[in-house]
PDB file of C-alpha atoms and ligand atoms in Angstrom:
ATOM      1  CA  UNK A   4       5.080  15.824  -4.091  1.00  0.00           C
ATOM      2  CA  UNK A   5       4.859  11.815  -4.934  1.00  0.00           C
ATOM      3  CA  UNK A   6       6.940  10.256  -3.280  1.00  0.00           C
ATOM      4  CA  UNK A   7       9.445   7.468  -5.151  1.00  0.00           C
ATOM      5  CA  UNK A   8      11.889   5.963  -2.845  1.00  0.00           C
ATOM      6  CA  UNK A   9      15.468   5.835  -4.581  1.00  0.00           C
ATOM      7  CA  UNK A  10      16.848   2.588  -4.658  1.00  0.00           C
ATOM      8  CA  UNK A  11      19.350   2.313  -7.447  1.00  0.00           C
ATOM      9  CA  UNK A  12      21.640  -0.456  -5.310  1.00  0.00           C
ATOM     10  CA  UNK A  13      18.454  -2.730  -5.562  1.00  0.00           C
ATOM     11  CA  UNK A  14      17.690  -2.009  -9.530  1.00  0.00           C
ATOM     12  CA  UNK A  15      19.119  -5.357 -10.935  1.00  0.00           C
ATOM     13  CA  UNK A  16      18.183  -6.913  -7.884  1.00  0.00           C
ATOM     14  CA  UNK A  17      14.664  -6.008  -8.390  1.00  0.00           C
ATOM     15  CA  UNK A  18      14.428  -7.426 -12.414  1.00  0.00           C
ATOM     16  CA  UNK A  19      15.713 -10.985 -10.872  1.00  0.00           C
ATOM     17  CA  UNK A  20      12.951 -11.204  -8.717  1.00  0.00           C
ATOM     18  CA  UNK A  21       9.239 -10.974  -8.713  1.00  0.00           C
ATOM     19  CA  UNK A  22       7.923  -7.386  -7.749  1.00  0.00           C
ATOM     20  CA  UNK A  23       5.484  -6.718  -5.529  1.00  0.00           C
ATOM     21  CA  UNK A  24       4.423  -3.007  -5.681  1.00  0.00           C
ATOM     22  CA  UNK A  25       3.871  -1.599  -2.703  1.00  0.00           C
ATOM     23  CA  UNK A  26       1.983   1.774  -3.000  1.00  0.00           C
ATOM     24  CA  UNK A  27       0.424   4.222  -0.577  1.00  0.00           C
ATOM     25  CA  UNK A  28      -1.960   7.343  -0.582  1.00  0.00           C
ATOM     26  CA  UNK A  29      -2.479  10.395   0.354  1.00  0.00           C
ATOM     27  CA  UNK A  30      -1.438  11.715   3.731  1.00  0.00           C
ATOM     28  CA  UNK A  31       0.769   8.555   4.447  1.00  0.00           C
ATOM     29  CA  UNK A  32       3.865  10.506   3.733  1.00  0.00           C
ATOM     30  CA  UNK A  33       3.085  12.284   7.218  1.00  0.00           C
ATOM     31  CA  UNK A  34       2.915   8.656   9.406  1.00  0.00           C
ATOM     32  CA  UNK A  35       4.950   9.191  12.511  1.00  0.00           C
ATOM     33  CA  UNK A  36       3.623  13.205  13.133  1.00  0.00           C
ATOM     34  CA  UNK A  37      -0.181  12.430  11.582  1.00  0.00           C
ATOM     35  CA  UNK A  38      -2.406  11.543  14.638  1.00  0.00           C
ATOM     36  CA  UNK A  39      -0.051   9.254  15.973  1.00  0.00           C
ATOM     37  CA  UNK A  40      -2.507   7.903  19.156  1.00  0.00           C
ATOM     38  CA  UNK A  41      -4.307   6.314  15.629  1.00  0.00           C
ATOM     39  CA  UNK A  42      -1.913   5.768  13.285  1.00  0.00           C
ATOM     40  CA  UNK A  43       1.275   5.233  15.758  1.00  0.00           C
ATOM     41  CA  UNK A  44       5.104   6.827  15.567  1.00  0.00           C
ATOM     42  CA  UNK A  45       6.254   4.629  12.729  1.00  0.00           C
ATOM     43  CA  UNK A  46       7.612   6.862   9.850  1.00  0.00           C
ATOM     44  CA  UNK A  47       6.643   5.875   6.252  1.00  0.00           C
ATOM     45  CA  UNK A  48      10.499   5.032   5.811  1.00  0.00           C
ATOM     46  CA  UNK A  49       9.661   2.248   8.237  1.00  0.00           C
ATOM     47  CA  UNK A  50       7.157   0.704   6.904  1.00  0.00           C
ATOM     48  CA  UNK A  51       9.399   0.833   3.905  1.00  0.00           C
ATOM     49  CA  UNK A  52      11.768  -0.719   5.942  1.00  0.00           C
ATOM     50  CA  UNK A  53      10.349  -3.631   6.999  1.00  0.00           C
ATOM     51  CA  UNK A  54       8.811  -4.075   3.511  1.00  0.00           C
ATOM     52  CA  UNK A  55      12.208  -4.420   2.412  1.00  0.00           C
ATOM     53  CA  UNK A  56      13.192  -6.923   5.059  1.00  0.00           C
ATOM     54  CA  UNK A  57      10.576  -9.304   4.384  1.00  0.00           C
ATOM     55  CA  UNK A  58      10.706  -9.018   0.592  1.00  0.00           C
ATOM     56  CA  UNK A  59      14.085 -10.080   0.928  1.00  0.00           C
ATOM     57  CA  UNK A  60      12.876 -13.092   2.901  1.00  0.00           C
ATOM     58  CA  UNK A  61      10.317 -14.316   0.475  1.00  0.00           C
ATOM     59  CA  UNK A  62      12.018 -14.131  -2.420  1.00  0.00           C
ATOM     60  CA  UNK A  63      10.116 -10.737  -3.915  1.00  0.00           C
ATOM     61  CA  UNK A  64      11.356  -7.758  -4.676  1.00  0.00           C
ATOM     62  CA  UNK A  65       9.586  -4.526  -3.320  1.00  0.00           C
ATOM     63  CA  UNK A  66       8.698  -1.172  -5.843  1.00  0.00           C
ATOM     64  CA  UNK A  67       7.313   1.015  -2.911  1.00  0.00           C
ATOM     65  CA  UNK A  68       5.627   4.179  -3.371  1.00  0.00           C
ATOM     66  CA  UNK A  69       3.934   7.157  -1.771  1.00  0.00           C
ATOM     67  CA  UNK A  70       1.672   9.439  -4.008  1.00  0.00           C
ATOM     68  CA  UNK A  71      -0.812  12.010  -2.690  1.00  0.00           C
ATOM     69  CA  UNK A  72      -2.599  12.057  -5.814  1.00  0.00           C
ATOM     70  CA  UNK A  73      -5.452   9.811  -7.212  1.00  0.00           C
ATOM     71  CA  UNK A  74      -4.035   9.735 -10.671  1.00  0.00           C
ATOM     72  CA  UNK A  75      -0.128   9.282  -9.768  1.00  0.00           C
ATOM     73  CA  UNK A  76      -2.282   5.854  -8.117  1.00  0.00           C
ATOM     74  CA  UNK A  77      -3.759   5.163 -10.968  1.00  0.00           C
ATOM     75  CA  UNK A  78      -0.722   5.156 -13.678  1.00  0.00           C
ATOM     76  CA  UNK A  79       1.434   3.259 -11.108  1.00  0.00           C
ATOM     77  CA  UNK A  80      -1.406   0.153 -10.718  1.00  0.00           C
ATOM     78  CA  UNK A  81      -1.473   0.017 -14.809  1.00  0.00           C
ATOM     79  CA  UNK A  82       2.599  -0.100 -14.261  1.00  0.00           C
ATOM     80  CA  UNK A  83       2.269  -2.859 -12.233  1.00  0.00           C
ATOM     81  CA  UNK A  84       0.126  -4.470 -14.653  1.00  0.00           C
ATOM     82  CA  UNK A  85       3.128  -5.365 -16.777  1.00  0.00           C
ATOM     83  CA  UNK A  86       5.859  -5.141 -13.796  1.00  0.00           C
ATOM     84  CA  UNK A  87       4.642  -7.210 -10.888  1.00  0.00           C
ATOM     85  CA  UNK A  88       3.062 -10.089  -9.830  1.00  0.00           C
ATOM     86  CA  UNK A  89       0.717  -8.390  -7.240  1.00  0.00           C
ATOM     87  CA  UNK A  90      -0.054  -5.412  -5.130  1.00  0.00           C
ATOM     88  CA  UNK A  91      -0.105  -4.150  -1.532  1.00  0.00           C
ATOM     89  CA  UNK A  92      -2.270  -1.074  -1.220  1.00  0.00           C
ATOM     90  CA  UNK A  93      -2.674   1.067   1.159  1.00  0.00           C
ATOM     91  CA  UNK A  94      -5.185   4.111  -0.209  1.00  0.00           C
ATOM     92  CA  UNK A  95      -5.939   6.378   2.812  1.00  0.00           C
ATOM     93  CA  UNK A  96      -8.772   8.142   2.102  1.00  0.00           C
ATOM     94  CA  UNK A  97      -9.353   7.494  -1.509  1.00  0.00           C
ATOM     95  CA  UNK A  98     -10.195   3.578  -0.398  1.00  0.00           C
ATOM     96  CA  UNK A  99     -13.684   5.255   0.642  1.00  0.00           C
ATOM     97  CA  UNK A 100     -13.906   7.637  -2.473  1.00  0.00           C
ATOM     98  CA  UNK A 101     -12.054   6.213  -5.523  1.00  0.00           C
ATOM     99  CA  UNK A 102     -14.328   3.655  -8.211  1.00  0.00           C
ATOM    100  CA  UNK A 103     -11.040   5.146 -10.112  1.00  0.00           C
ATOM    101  CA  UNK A 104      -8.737   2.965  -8.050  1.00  0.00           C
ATOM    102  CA  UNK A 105     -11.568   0.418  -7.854  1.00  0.00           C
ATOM    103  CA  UNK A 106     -11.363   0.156 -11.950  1.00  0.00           C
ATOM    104  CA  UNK A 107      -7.470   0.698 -12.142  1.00  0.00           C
ATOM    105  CA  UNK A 108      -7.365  -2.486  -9.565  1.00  0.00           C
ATOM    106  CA  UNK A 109      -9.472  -4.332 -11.067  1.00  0.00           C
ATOM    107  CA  UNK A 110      -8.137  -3.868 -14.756  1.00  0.00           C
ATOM    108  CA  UNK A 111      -4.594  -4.986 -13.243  1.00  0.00           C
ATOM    109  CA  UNK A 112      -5.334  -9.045 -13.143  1.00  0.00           C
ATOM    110  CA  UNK A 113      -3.035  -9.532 -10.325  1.00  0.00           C
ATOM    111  CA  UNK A 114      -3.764 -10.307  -6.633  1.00  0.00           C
ATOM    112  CA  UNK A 115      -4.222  -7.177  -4.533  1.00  0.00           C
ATOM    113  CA  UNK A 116      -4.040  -6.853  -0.520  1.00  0.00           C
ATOM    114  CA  UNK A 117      -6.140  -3.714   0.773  1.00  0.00           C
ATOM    115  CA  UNK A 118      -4.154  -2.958   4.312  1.00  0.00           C
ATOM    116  CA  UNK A 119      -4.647  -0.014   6.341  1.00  0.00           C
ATOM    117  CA  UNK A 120      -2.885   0.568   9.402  1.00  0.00           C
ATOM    118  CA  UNK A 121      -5.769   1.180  11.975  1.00  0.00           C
ATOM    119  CA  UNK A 122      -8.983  -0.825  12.111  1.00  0.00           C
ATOM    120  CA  UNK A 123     -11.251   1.449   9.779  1.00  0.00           C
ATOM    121  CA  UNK A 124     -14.523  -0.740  11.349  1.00  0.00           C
ATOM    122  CA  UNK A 125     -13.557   0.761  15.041  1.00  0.00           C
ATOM    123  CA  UNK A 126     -13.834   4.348  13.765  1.00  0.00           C
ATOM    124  CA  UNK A 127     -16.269   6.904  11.310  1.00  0.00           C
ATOM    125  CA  UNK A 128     -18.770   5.348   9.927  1.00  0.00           C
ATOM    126  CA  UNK A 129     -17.587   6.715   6.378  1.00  0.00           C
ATOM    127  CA  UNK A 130     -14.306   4.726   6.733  1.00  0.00           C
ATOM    128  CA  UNK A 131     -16.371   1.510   6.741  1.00  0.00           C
ATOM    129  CA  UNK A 132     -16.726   1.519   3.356  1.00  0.00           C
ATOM    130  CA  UNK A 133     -14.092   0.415   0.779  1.00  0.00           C
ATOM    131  CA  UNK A 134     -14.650   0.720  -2.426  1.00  0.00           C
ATOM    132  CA  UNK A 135     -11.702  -1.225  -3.338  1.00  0.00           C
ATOM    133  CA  UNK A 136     -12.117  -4.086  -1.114  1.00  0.00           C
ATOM    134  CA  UNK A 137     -14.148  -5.742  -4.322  1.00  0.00           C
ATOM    135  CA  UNK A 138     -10.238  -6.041  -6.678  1.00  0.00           C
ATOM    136  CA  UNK A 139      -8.933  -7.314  -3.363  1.00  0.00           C
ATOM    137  CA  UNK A 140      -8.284 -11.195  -2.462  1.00  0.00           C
ATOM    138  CA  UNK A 141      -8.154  -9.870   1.244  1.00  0.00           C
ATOM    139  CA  UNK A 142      -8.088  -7.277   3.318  1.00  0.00           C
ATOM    140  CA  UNK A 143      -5.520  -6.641   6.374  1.00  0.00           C
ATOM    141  CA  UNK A 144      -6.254  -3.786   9.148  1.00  0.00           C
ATOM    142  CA  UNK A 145      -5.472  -2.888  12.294  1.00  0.00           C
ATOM    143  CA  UNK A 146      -2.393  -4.366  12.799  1.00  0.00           C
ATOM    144  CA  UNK A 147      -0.373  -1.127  12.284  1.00  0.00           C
ATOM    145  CA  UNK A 148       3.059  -1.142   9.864  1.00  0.00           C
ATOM    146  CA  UNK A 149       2.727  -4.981  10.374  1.00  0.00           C
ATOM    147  CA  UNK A 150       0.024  -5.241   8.045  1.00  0.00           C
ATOM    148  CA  UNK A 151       2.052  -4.585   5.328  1.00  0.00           C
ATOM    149  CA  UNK A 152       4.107  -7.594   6.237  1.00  0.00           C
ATOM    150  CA  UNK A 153       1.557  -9.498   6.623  1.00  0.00           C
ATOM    151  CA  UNK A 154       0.096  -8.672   3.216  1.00  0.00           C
ATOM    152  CA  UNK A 155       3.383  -9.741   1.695  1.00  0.00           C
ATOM    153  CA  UNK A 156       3.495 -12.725   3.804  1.00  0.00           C
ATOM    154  CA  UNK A 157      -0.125 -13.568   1.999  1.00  0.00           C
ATOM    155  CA  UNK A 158       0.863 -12.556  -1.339  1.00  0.00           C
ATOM    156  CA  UNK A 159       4.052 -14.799  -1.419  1.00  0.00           C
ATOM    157  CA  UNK A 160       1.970 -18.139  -1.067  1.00  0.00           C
ATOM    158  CA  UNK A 161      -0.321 -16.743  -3.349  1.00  0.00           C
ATOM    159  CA  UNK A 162       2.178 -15.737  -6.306  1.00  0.00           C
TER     160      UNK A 162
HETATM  161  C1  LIG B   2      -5.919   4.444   6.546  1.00  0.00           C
HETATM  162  C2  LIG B   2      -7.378   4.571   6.978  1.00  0.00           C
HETATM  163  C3  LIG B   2      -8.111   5.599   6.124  1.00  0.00           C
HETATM  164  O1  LIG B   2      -9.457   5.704   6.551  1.00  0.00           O
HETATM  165  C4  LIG B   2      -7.453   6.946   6.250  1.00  0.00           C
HETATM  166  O2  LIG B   2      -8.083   7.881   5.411  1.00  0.00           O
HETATM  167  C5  LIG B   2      -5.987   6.895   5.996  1.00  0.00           C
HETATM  168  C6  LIG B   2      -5.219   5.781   6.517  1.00  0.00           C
HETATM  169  C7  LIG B   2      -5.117   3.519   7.473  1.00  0.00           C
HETATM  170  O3  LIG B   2      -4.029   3.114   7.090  1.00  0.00           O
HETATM  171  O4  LIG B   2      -5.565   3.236   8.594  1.00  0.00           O
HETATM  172  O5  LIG B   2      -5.416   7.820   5.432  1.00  0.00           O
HETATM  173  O6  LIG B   2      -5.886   3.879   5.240  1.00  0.00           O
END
């Protein structure tokens, strides 16, 4: 089940300010009990979190969203065609699979940050690969749940 974080306190909040959308893949709904000697204790809600914290420090408002399926990805990157002024993406394992995200990212004409929470170049060979990395203006890994902060960080002085 996609995952669409209720925020109905932040709704006219949101339209005032520039919307960054913020979306994850598959499996991420599990951070905090999936492997978490790789991808650490944090809970997706924290990440979320601290999303939150520093969109309200730069000015942007965050549309953050957890879907394990390829498509659900798809129709929310042609949303944020028309809704936001750039994207954070996080796409588990479909970054190494998906020319559909690839195409989806690359039909969206806004600036896109590729993050991933552990360093995909220390592990499988197969995660070296991104296919998305080629719509992306940068790429962020490694850094854990901070690398979604610094991708906003980035996308603010780029927007
Ligand atoms: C990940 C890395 C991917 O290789 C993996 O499939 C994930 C998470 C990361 O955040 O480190 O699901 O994107």
């Amino acid at each position: 089940m996609a995952q669409r974080t209720k925020q109905p306190a932040s709704k006219g909040r949101q339209s005032s300010l520039p919307a960054i959308y913020v979306l994850n893949g598959p499996n991420l709904n599990l951070l905090g009990q999936r492997q978490p000697e790789i991808y650490g204790r944090d809970t997706l809600a924290d990440v979320e979190r601290l999303c939150r914290q520093a969109g309200e420090k730069l000015g942007l408002g965050i549309v953050f969203r957890q879907s394990n399926h390829e498509g659900e990805l798809v129709d929310w990157i042609q949303e944020a065609r028309s809704k936001a002024v750039g994207i954070v993406i996080n796409a588990g394992a479909y970054t190494h699979t998906s020319v559909a995200l690839l195409d989806a990212l690359s039909a969206a004409e806004k600036p896109v940050i590729e993050v991933h929470l552990s360093n995909i170049f220390r592990r499988e060979n197969f995660r070296h690969h991104s296919y998305i990395s080629m719509a992306a203006k940068g790429v962020i890994c490694g850094f854990g749940p901070k690398g979604y902060v610094l991708a906003l960080e980035a996308l603010a002085e780029i927007v």
